[in-house]
mmCIF file with all atom_site columns, C-alpha atoms and ligand atoms in Angstrom:
data_model
loop_
_atom_site.group_PDB
_atom_site.id
_atom_site.type_symbol
_atom_site.label_atom_id
_atom_site.label_alt_id
_atom_site.label_comp_id
_atom_site.label_asym_id
_atom_site.label_entity_id
_atom_site.label_seq_id
_atom_site.pdbx_PDB_ins_code
_atom_site.Cartn_x
_atom_site.Cartn_y
_atom_site.Cartn_z
_atom_site.occupancy
_atom_site.B_iso_or_equiv
_atom_site.pdbx_formal_charge
_atom_site.auth_seq_id
_atom_site.auth_comp_id
_atom_site.auth_asym_id
_atom_site.auth_atom_id
_atom_site.pdbx_PDB_model_num
ATOM   1   C CA  . VAL R 1 1   ? 11.315 2.278   2.678   1.00 0.00 ? 145 VAL R CA  1
ATOM   2   C CA  . ARG R 1 2   ? 11.776 5.799   1.071   1.00 0.00 ? 146 ARG R CA  1
ATOM   3   C CA  . ILE R 1 3   ? 13.803 8.177   1.371   1.00 0.00 ? 147 ILE R CA  1
ATOM   4   C CA  . ASP R 1 4   ? 14.554 11.019  -0.772  1.00 0.00 ? 148 ASP R CA  1
ATOM   5   C CA  . GLY R 1 5   ? 12.250 9.347   -3.437  1.00 0.00 ? 149 GLY R CA  1
ATOM   6   C CA  . VAL R 1 6   ? 14.392 6.106   -3.530  1.00 0.00 ? 150 VAL R CA  1
ATOM   7   C CA  . ALA R 1 7   ? 12.413 2.858   -2.957  1.00 0.00 ? 151 ALA R CA  1
ATOM   8   C CA  . LEU R 1 8   ? 13.609 -0.092  -1.565  1.00 0.00 ? 152 LEU R CA  1
ATOM   9   C CA  . SER R 1 9   ? 11.787 -3.682  -2.322  1.00 0.00 ? 153 SER R CA  1
ATOM   10  C CA  . VAL R 1 10  ? 12.892 -7.384  -1.840  1.00 0.00 ? 154 VAL R CA  1
ATOM   11  C CA  . ARG R 1 11  ? 12.407 -9.788  -4.780  1.00 0.00 ? 155 ARG R CA  1
ATOM   12  C CA  . GLN R 1 12  ? 11.341 -7.469  -7.033  1.00 0.00 ? 156 GLN R CA  1
ATOM   13  C CA  . SER R 1 13  ? 9.751  -8.114  -10.623 1.00 0.00 ? 157 SER R CA  1
ATOM   14  C CA  . LEU R 1 14  ? 12.550 -6.582  -12.767 1.00 0.00 ? 158 LEU R CA  1
ATOM   15  C CA  . THR R 1 15  ? 13.042 -7.213  -16.680 1.00 0.00 ? 159 THR R CA  1
ATOM   16  C CA  . ASP R 1 16  ? 16.404 -7.976  -18.018 1.00 0.00 ? 160 ASP R CA  1
ATOM   17  C CA  . ARG R 1 17  ? 16.019 -4.765  -19.886 1.00 0.00 ? 161 ARG R CA  1
ATOM   18  C CA  . GLU R 1 18  ? 16.291 -2.730  -16.332 1.00 0.00 ? 162 GLU R CA  1
ATOM   19  C CA  . LEU R 1 19  ? 18.960 -4.692  -15.012 1.00 0.00 ? 163 LEU R CA  1
ATOM   20  C CA  . ASP R 1 20  ? 21.537 -4.718  -18.370 1.00 0.00 ? 164 ASP R CA  1
ATOM   21  C CA  . THR R 1 21  ? 20.438 -0.700  -18.210 1.00 0.00 ? 165 THR R CA  1
ATOM   22  C CA  . LEU R 1 22  ? 21.669 -0.077  -14.997 1.00 0.00 ? 166 LEU R CA  1
ATOM   23  C CA  . PHE R 1 23  ? 24.528 -2.851  -15.412 1.00 0.00 ? 167 PHE R CA  1
ATOM   24  C CA  . ALA R 1 24  ? 25.734 -0.745  -19.113 1.00 0.00 ? 168 ALA R CA  1
ATOM   25  C CA  . ALA R 1 25  ? 25.727 2.321   -16.804 1.00 0.00 ? 169 ALA R CA  1
ATOM   26  C CA  . ALA R 1 26  ? 27.739 1.714   -13.676 1.00 0.00 ? 170 ALA R CA  1
ATOM   27  C CA  . TRP R 1 27  ? 30.296 -2.053  -15.053 1.00 0.00 ? 171 TRP R CA  1
ATOM   28  C CA  . PRO R 1 28  ? 32.120 -0.523  -18.273 1.00 0.00 ? 172 PRO R CA  1
ATOM   29  C CA  . ASP R 1 29  ? 32.621 -4.397  -19.466 1.00 0.00 ? 173 ASP R CA  1
ATOM   30  C CA  . HIS R 1 30  ? 28.465 -5.030  -19.481 1.00 0.00 ? 174 HIS R CA  1
ATOM   31  C CA  . ARG R 1 31  ? 27.468 -7.397  -21.736 1.00 0.00 ? 175 ARG R CA  1
ATOM   32  C CA  . PRO R 1 32  ? 23.266 -7.858  -22.196 1.00 0.00 ? 176 PRO R CA  1
ATOM   33  C CA  . ARG R 1 33  ? 22.509 -11.067 -19.877 1.00 0.00 ? 177 ARG R CA  1
ATOM   34  C CA  . GLN R 1 34  ? 19.312 -13.046 -19.357 1.00 0.00 ? 178 GLN R CA  1
ATOM   35  C CA  . TYR R 1 35  ? 18.616 -12.760 -15.446 1.00 0.00 ? 179 TYR R CA  1
ATOM   36  C CA  . GLY R 1 36  ? 15.518 -15.181 -14.983 1.00 0.00 ? 180 GLY R CA  1
ATOM   37  C CA  . PRO R 1 37  ? 18.252 -18.945 -14.630 1.00 0.00 ? 181 PRO R CA  1
ATOM   38  C CA  . VAL R 1 38  ? 20.374 -16.404 -12.012 1.00 0.00 ? 182 VAL R CA  1
ATOM   39  C CA  . LEU R 1 39  ? 17.773 -14.925 -9.573  1.00 0.00 ? 183 LEU R CA  1
ATOM   40  C CA  . GLN R 1 40  ? 15.352 -17.669 -9.666  1.00 0.00 ? 184 GLN R CA  1
ATOM   41  C CA  . ARG R 1 41  ? 18.743 -19.396 -7.610  1.00 0.00 ? 185 ARG R CA  1
ATOM   42  C CA  . SER R 1 42  ? 18.797 -16.821 -5.661  1.00 0.00 ? 186 SER R CA  1
ATOM   43  C CA  . LEU R 1 43  ? 18.136 -16.234 -1.976  1.00 0.00 ? 187 LEU R CA  1
ATOM   44  C CA  . THR R 1 44  ? 16.757 -12.997 -2.502  1.00 0.00 ? 188 THR R CA  1
ATOM   45  C CA  . TRP R 1 45  ? 17.264 -9.620  -4.119  1.00 0.00 ? 189 TRP R CA  1
ATOM   46  C CA  . ILE R 1 46  ? 17.067 -6.002  -3.371  1.00 0.00 ? 190 ILE R CA  1
ATOM   47  C CA  . THR R 1 47  ? 16.542 -3.252  -6.214  1.00 0.00 ? 191 THR R CA  1
ATOM   48  C CA  . ALA R 1 48  ? 15.777 0.758   -5.089  1.00 0.00 ? 192 ALA R CA  1
ATOM   49  C CA  . ARG R 1 49  ? 13.956 2.603   -7.273  1.00 0.00 ? 193 ARG R CA  1
ATOM   50  C CA  . ALA R 1 50  ? 13.288 6.523   -7.638  1.00 0.00 ? 194 ALA R CA  1
ATOM   51  C CA  . ALA R 1 51  ? 10.050 6.672   -9.428  1.00 0.00 ? 195 ALA R CA  1
ATOM   52  C CA  . ASP R 1 52  ? 10.571 3.928   -11.516 1.00 0.00 ? 196 ASP R CA  1
ATOM   53  C CA  . GLN R 1 53  ? 13.695 4.058   -12.274 1.00 0.00 ? 197 GLN R CA  1
ATOM   54  C CA  . LEU R 1 54  ? 16.107 0.636   -11.333 1.00 0.00 ? 198 LEU R CA  1
ATOM   55  C CA  . VAL R 1 55  ? 19.215 2.959   -9.555  1.00 0.00 ? 199 VAL R CA  1
ATOM   56  C CA  . GLY R 1 56  ? 20.300 0.236   -7.482  1.00 0.00 ? 200 GLY R CA  1
ATOM   57  C CA  . PHE R 1 57  ? 20.535 -3.515  -7.440  1.00 0.00 ? 201 PHE R CA  1
ATOM   58  C CA  . VAL R 1 58  ? 21.887 -6.019  -5.067  1.00 0.00 ? 202 VAL R CA  1
ATOM   59  C CA  . ASN R 1 59  ? 21.880 -10.273 -5.734  1.00 0.00 ? 203 ASN R CA  1
ATOM   60  C CA  . VAL R 1 60  ? 22.206 -12.493 -2.812  1.00 0.00 ? 204 VAL R CA  1
ATOM   61  C CA  . ALA R 1 61  ? 22.580 -16.145 -3.775  1.00 0.00 ? 205 ALA R CA  1
ATOM   62  C CA  . THR R 1 62  ? 23.397 -18.886 -1.536  1.00 0.00 ? 206 THR R CA  1
ATOM   63  C CA  . ASP R 1 63  ? 24.288 -22.282 -1.037  1.00 0.00 ? 207 ASP R CA  1
ATOM   64  C CA  . GLY R 1 64  ? 21.503 -23.649 0.897   1.00 0.00 ? 208 GLY R CA  1
ATOM   65  C CA  . GLY R 1 65  ? 23.156 -24.056 3.741   1.00 0.00 ? 209 GLY R CA  1
ATOM   66  C CA  . ALA R 1 66  ? 25.019 -21.460 5.748   1.00 0.00 ? 210 ALA R CA  1
ATOM   67  C CA  . HIS R 1 67  ? 26.310 -19.247 3.536   1.00 0.00 ? 211 HIS R CA  1
ATOM   68  C CA  . ALA R 1 68  ? 25.103 -16.484 1.390   1.00 0.00 ? 212 ALA R CA  1
ATOM   69  C CA  . PHE R 1 69  ? 26.864 -14.315 -1.463  1.00 0.00 ? 213 PHE R CA  1
ATOM   70  C CA  . LEU R 1 70  ? 26.376 -10.841 -2.533  1.00 0.00 ? 214 LEU R CA  1
ATOM   71  C CA  . LEU R 1 71  ? 27.049 -10.581 -5.940  1.00 0.00 ? 215 LEU R CA  1
ATOM   72  C CA  . ASP R 1 72  ? 26.514 -7.411  -8.411  1.00 0.00 ? 216 ASP R CA  1
ATOM   73  C CA  . THR R 1 73  ? 26.212 -4.595  -6.258  1.00 0.00 ? 217 THR R CA  1
ATOM   74  C CA  . THR R 1 74  ? 25.237 -1.487  -8.357  1.00 0.00 ? 218 THR R CA  1
ATOM   75  C CA  . VAL R 1 75  ? 23.814 1.793   -8.007  1.00 0.00 ? 219 VAL R CA  1
ATOM   76  C CA  . HIS R 1 76  ? 23.492 3.498   -11.020 1.00 0.00 ? 220 HIS R CA  1
ATOM   77  C CA  . PRO R 1 77  ? 26.402 6.710   -11.509 1.00 0.00 ? 221 PRO R CA  1
ATOM   78  C CA  . ASP R 1 78  ? 24.514 9.411   -11.944 1.00 0.00 ? 222 ASP R CA  1
ATOM   79  C CA  . TRP R 1 79  ? 22.850 8.474   -7.965  1.00 0.00 ? 223 TRP R CA  1
ATOM   80  C CA  . GLN R 1 80  ? 26.047 6.853   -6.322  1.00 0.00 ? 224 GLN R CA  1
ATOM   81  C CA  . ARG R 1 81  ? 27.331 8.339   -3.169  1.00 0.00 ? 225 ARG R CA  1
ATOM   82  C CA  . ARG R 1 82  ? 23.884 8.801   -1.665  1.00 0.00 ? 226 ARG R CA  1
ATOM   83  C CA  . GLY R 1 83  ? 23.843 5.956   0.642   1.00 0.00 ? 227 GLY R CA  1
ATOM   84  C CA  . ILE R 1 84  ? 22.214 3.616   -1.682  1.00 0.00 ? 228 ILE R CA  1
ATOM   85  C CA  . GLY R 1 85  ? 24.711 1.312   -2.320  1.00 0.00 ? 229 GLY R CA  1
ATOM   86  C CA  . ARG R 1 86  ? 24.665 1.071   1.484   1.00 0.00 ? 230 ARG R CA  1
ATOM   87  C CA  . ARG R 1 87  ? 20.874 1.078   1.745   1.00 0.00 ? 231 ARG R CA  1
ATOM   88  C CA  . VAL R 1 88  ? 20.907 -1.700  -0.601  1.00 0.00 ? 232 VAL R CA  1
ATOM   89  C CA  . VAL R 1 89  ? 23.574 -4.129  1.283   1.00 0.00 ? 233 VAL R CA  1
ATOM   90  C CA  . THR R 1 90  ? 22.076 -3.553  4.546   1.00 0.00 ? 234 THR R CA  1
ATOM   91  C CA  . ALA R 1 91  ? 18.866 -4.912  3.688   1.00 0.00 ? 235 ALA R CA  1
ATOM   92  C CA  . ALA R 1 92  ? 20.671 -7.092  1.944   1.00 0.00 ? 236 ALA R CA  1
ATOM   93  C CA  . ILE R 1 93  ? 21.893 -8.604  5.219   1.00 0.00 ? 237 ILE R CA  1
ATOM   94  C CA  . THR R 1 94  ? 19.019 -8.362  7.457   1.00 0.00 ? 238 THR R CA  1
ATOM   95  C CA  . GLU R 1 95  ? 17.393 -10.728 4.745   1.00 0.00 ? 239 GLU R CA  1
ATOM   96  C CA  . ALA R 1 96  ? 20.199 -13.318 4.856   1.00 0.00 ? 240 ALA R CA  1
ATOM   97  C CA  . ARG R 1 97  ? 19.929 -13.274 8.480   1.00 0.00 ? 241 ARG R CA  1
ATOM   98  C CA  . MET R 1 98  ? 16.251 -13.678 8.040   1.00 0.00 ? 242 MET R CA  1
ATOM   99  C CA  . TYR R 1 99  ? 16.616 -16.966 5.832   1.00 0.00 ? 243 TYR R CA  1
ATOM   100 C CA  . GLY R 1 100 ? 18.869 -18.180 8.691   1.00 0.00 ? 244 GLY R CA  1
ATOM   101 C CA  . MET R 1 101 ? 22.064 -17.983 7.116   1.00 0.00 ? 245 MET R CA  1
ATOM   102 C CA  . THR R 1 102 ? 25.517 -17.589 9.162   1.00 0.00 ? 246 THR R CA  1
ATOM   103 C CA  . TRP R 1 103 ? 27.909 -16.068 7.053   1.00 0.00 ? 247 TRP R CA  1
ATOM   104 C CA  . LEU R 1 104 ? 27.636 -13.710 4.202   1.00 0.00 ? 248 LEU R CA  1
ATOM   105 C CA  . HIS R 1 105 ? 30.459 -13.136 1.706   1.00 0.00 ? 249 HIS R CA  1
ATOM   106 C CA  . VAL R 1 106 ? 31.477 -10.885 -0.618  1.00 0.00 ? 250 VAL R CA  1
ATOM   107 C CA  . ASP R 1 107 ? 34.819 -10.342 -3.055  1.00 0.00 ? 251 ASP R CA  1
ATOM   108 C CA  . TYR R 1 108 ? 35.168 -6.798  -4.562  1.00 0.00 ? 252 TYR R CA  1
ATOM   109 C CA  . GLU R 1 109 ? 37.851 -4.776  -5.797  1.00 0.00 ? 253 GLU R CA  1
ATOM   110 C CA  . PRO R 1 110 ? 40.560 -2.642  -2.663  1.00 0.00 ? 254 PRO R CA  1
ATOM   111 C CA  . HIS R 1 111 ? 39.283 0.532   -3.460  1.00 0.00 ? 255 HIS R CA  1
ATOM   112 C CA  . LEU R 1 112 ? 36.193 -0.586  -2.211  1.00 0.00 ? 256 LEU R CA  1
ATOM   113 C CA  . ASN R 1 113 ? 37.216 -1.460  1.164   1.00 0.00 ? 257 ASN R CA  1
ATOM   114 C CA  . ASN R 1 114 ? 36.000 1.508   3.096   1.00 0.00 ? 258 ASN R CA  1
ATOM   115 C CA  . PHE R 1 115 ? 32.677 0.972   1.126   1.00 0.00 ? 259 PHE R CA  1
ATOM   116 C CA  . TYR R 1 116 ? 32.252 -2.677  2.325   1.00 0.00 ? 260 TYR R CA  1
ATOM   117 C CA  . ARG R 1 117 ? 33.746 -2.278  5.837   1.00 0.00 ? 261 ARG R CA  1
ATOM   118 C CA  . GLY R 1 118 ? 31.084 0.802   6.098   1.00 0.00 ? 262 GLY R CA  1
ATOM   119 C CA  . CYS R 1 119 ? 28.154 -1.687  5.976   1.00 0.00 ? 263 CYS R CA  1
ATOM   120 C CA  . GLY R 1 120 ? 29.605 -4.169  8.435   1.00 0.00 ? 264 GLY R CA  1
ATOM   121 C CA  . PHE R 1 121 ? 32.159 -6.823  6.554   1.00 0.00 ? 265 PHE R CA  1
ATOM   122 C CA  . ARG R 1 122 ? 35.702 -7.575  8.005   1.00 0.00 ? 266 ARG R CA  1
ATOM   123 C CA  . SER R 1 123 ? 38.192 -7.880  5.648   1.00 0.00 ? 267 SER R CA  1
ATOM   124 C CA  . THR R 1 124 ? 39.449 -11.312 5.127   1.00 0.00 ? 268 THR R CA  1
ATOM   125 C CA  . ASP R 1 125 ? 42.089 -13.093 2.412   1.00 0.00 ? 269 ASP R CA  1
ATOM   126 C CA  . ALA R 1 126 ? 39.822 -14.828 -0.558  1.00 0.00 ? 270 ALA R CA  1
ATOM   127 C CA  . GLY R 1 127 ? 40.729 -16.609 -3.726  1.00 0.00 ? 271 GLY R CA  1
ATOM   128 C CA  . LEU R 1 128 ? 39.272 -15.644 -7.142  1.00 0.00 ? 272 LEU R CA  1
ATOM   129 C CA  . LEU R 1 129 ? 39.497 -17.166 -10.215 1.00 0.00 ? 273 LEU R CA  1
ATOM   130 C CA  . HIS R 1 130 ? 38.590 -16.821 -14.205 1.00 0.00 ? 274 HIS R CA  1
ATOM   131 C CA  . LEU R 1 131 ? 37.607 -19.946 -15.515 1.00 0.00 ? 275 LEU R CA  1
ATOM   132 C CA  . THR R 1 132 ? 37.527 -18.848 -19.044 1.00 0.00 ? 276 THR R CA  1
ATOM   133 C CA  . ARG R 1 133 ? 40.555 -16.441 -18.740 1.00 0.00 ? 277 ARG R CA  1
ATOM   134 C CA  . GLY R 1 134 ? 42.600 -18.484 -16.308 1.00 0.00 ? 278 GLY R CA  1
ATOM   135 C CA  . GLN R 1 135 ? 43.291 -15.849 -13.801 1.00 0.00 ? 279 GLN R CA  1
HETATM 136 C C1  . COA U 2 .   ? 30.588 0.024   -4.897  1.00 0.00 ? 91  COA U C1  1
HETATM 137 C C2  . COA U 2 .   ? 28.851 1.004   -5.481  1.00 0.00 ? 91  COA U C2  1
HETATM 138 C C3  . COA U 2 .   ? 27.963 -0.323  -5.128  1.00 0.00 ? 91  COA U C3  1
HETATM 139 C C4  . COA U 2 .   ? 28.700 1.986   -4.416  1.00 0.00 ? 91  COA U C4  1
HETATM 140 O O1  . COA U 2 .   ? 27.255 2.274   -4.221  1.00 0.00 ? 91  COA U O1  1
HETATM 141 P P1  . COA U 2 .   ? 27.184 3.725   -3.611  1.00 0.00 ? 91  COA U P1  1
HETATM 142 O O2  . COA U 2 .   ? 25.616 4.517   -3.438  1.00 0.00 ? 91  COA U O2  1
HETATM 143 O O3  . COA U 2 .   ? 28.123 5.224   -4.305  1.00 0.00 ? 91  COA U O3  1
HETATM 144 O O4  . COA U 2 .   ? 27.663 3.714   -2.029  1.00 0.00 ? 91  COA U O4  1
HETATM 145 P P2  . COA U 2 .   ? 27.234 4.822   -0.491  1.00 0.00 ? 91  COA U P2  1
HETATM 146 O O5  . COA U 2 .   ? 26.796 5.993   -1.450  1.00 0.00 ? 91  COA U O5  1
HETATM 147 O O6  . COA U 2 .   ? 26.263 3.707   -0.178  1.00 0.00 ? 91  COA U O6  1
HETATM 148 O O7  . COA U 2 .   ? 28.778 4.740   -0.489  1.00 0.00 ? 91  COA U O7  1
HETATM 149 C C5  . COA U 2 .   ? 28.768 4.399   1.437   1.00 0.00 ? 91  COA U C5  1
HETATM 150 C C6  . COA U 2 .   ? 30.781 5.002   1.665   1.00 0.00 ? 91  COA U C6  1
HETATM 151 O O8  . COA U 2 .   ? 30.873 3.781   1.286   1.00 0.00 ? 91  COA U O8  1
HETATM 152 C C7  . COA U 2 .   ? 32.180 4.594   0.629   1.00 0.00 ? 91  COA U C7  1
HETATM 153 N N1  . COA U 2 .   ? 32.350 4.491   -1.306  1.00 0.00 ? 91  COA U N1  1
HETATM 154 C C8  . COA U 2 .   ? 30.995 4.375   -1.706  1.00 0.00 ? 91  COA U C8  1
HETATM 155 N N2  . COA U 2 .   ? 31.854 4.029   -2.989  1.00 0.00 ? 91  COA U N2  1
HETATM 156 C C9  . COA U 2 .   ? 33.085 4.477   -3.096  1.00 0.00 ? 91  COA U C9  1
HETATM 157 C C10 . COA U 2 .   ? 33.819 4.396   -3.710  1.00 0.00 ? 91  COA U C10 1
HETATM 158 N N3  . COA U 2 .   ? 33.613 3.897   -5.197  1.00 0.00 ? 91  COA U N3  1
HETATM 159 N N4  . COA U 2 .   ? 35.304 4.891   -4.156  1.00 0.00 ? 91  COA U N4  1
HETATM 160 C C11 . COA U 2 .   ? 35.633 4.408   -2.514  1.00 0.00 ? 91  COA U C11 1
HETATM 161 N N5  . COA U 2 .   ? 34.858 4.735   -1.545  1.00 0.00 ? 91  COA U N5  1
HETATM 162 C C12 . COA U 2 .   ? 33.511 4.481   -1.456  1.00 0.00 ? 91  COA U C12 1
HETATM 163 C C13 . COA U 2 .   ? 32.267 6.001   1.116   1.00 0.00 ? 91  COA U C13 1
HETATM 164 O O9  . COA U 2 .   ? 32.845 6.327   2.333   1.00 0.00 ? 91  COA U O9  1
HETATM 165 C C14 . COA U 2 .   ? 30.810 6.163   1.154   1.00 0.00 ? 91  COA U C14 1
HETATM 166 O O10 . COA U 2 .   ? 30.580 7.172   2.033   1.00 0.00 ? 91  COA U O10 1
HETATM 167 P P3  . COA U 2 .   ? 30.618 8.849   1.294   1.00 0.00 ? 91  COA U P3  1
HETATM 168 O O11 . COA U 2 .   ? 29.939 9.027   -0.056  1.00 0.00 ? 91  COA U O11 1
HETATM 169 O O12 . COA U 2 .   ? 30.195 9.704   2.637   1.00 0.00 ? 91  COA U O12 1
HETATM 170 O O13 . COA U 2 .   ? 32.250 8.934   1.343   1.00 0.00 ? 91  COA U O13 1
HETATM 171 C C15 . COA U 2 .   ? 29.048 1.581   -6.795  1.00 0.00 ? 91  COA U C15 1
HETATM 172 O O14 . COA U 2 .   ? 29.879 2.584   -6.605  1.00 0.00 ? 91  COA U O14 1
HETATM 173 C C16 . COA U 2 .   ? 28.900 0.841   -7.739  1.00 0.00 ? 91  COA U C16 1
HETATM 174 O O15 . COA U 2 .   ? 27.848 0.636   -8.165  1.00 0.00 ? 91  COA U O15 1
HETATM 175 N N6  . COA U 2 .   ? 30.084 0.798   -8.588  1.00 0.00 ? 91  COA U N6  1
HETATM 176 C C17 . COA U 2 .   ? 30.098 0.019   -9.800  1.00 0.00 ? 91  COA U C17 1
HETATM 177 C C18 . COA U 2 .   ? 29.862 -0.954  -9.556  1.00 0.00 ? 91  COA U C18 1
HETATM 178 C C19 . COA U 2 .   ? 30.644 -2.132  -8.519  1.00 0.00 ? 91  COA U C19 1
HETATM 179 O O16 . COA U 2 .   ? 31.520 -2.042  -8.644  1.00 0.00 ? 91  COA U O16 1
HETATM 180 N N7  . COA U 2 .   ? 30.101 -2.777  -7.586  1.00 0.00 ? 91  COA U N7  1
HETATM 181 C C20 . COA U 2 .   ? 30.950 -3.090  -6.793  1.00 0.00 ? 91  COA U C20 1
HETATM 182 C C21 . COA U 2 .   ? 30.607 -5.011  -6.802  1.00 0.00 ? 91  COA U C21 1
HETATM 183 S S1  . COA U 2 .   ? 31.555 -5.924  -5.519  1.00 0.00 ? 91  COA U S1  1
#
């Protein structure tokens, strides 16, 4: 799919460097990581590219049963508020449905309530625990 020069792909191969560059631009505390072990466990993931640049990403994890989880939804700051985030999340929803998942979960900070509601999610109470910081 190509709208405004931004192309979405499913399960497209991508390098650690590409993801680190995107995450470092969008997440202030980002530290470089290795993503092979993460993505090999994924149900799927969606990438958005403008020319060759990775400008958007979302990872879809699963328990292997009925549940899937959106993780690391990210759009490069230079490309935000153009609908790319909604497009990658919508593509992830379509893929999770195609894989036969029943539930799709996501957690997020309160200011993104409208973003995820706009993608079709309803709010629910949820718990989150940082296992090394303890909160
Ligand atoms: C959250 C994020 C992925 C949204 O991507 P995006 O491409 O800018 O989002 P979209 O353009 O599709 O936004 C669609 C709508 O969601 C809402 N929205 C998007 N970003 C928002 C924000 N930061 N604050 C409040 N509402 C927001 C708006 O209603 C927006 O529509 P509008 O631009 O017409 O007002 C992006 O801001 C990002 O990468 N942020 C940093 C990382 C992060 O916090 N990720 C979330 C992990 S849970």
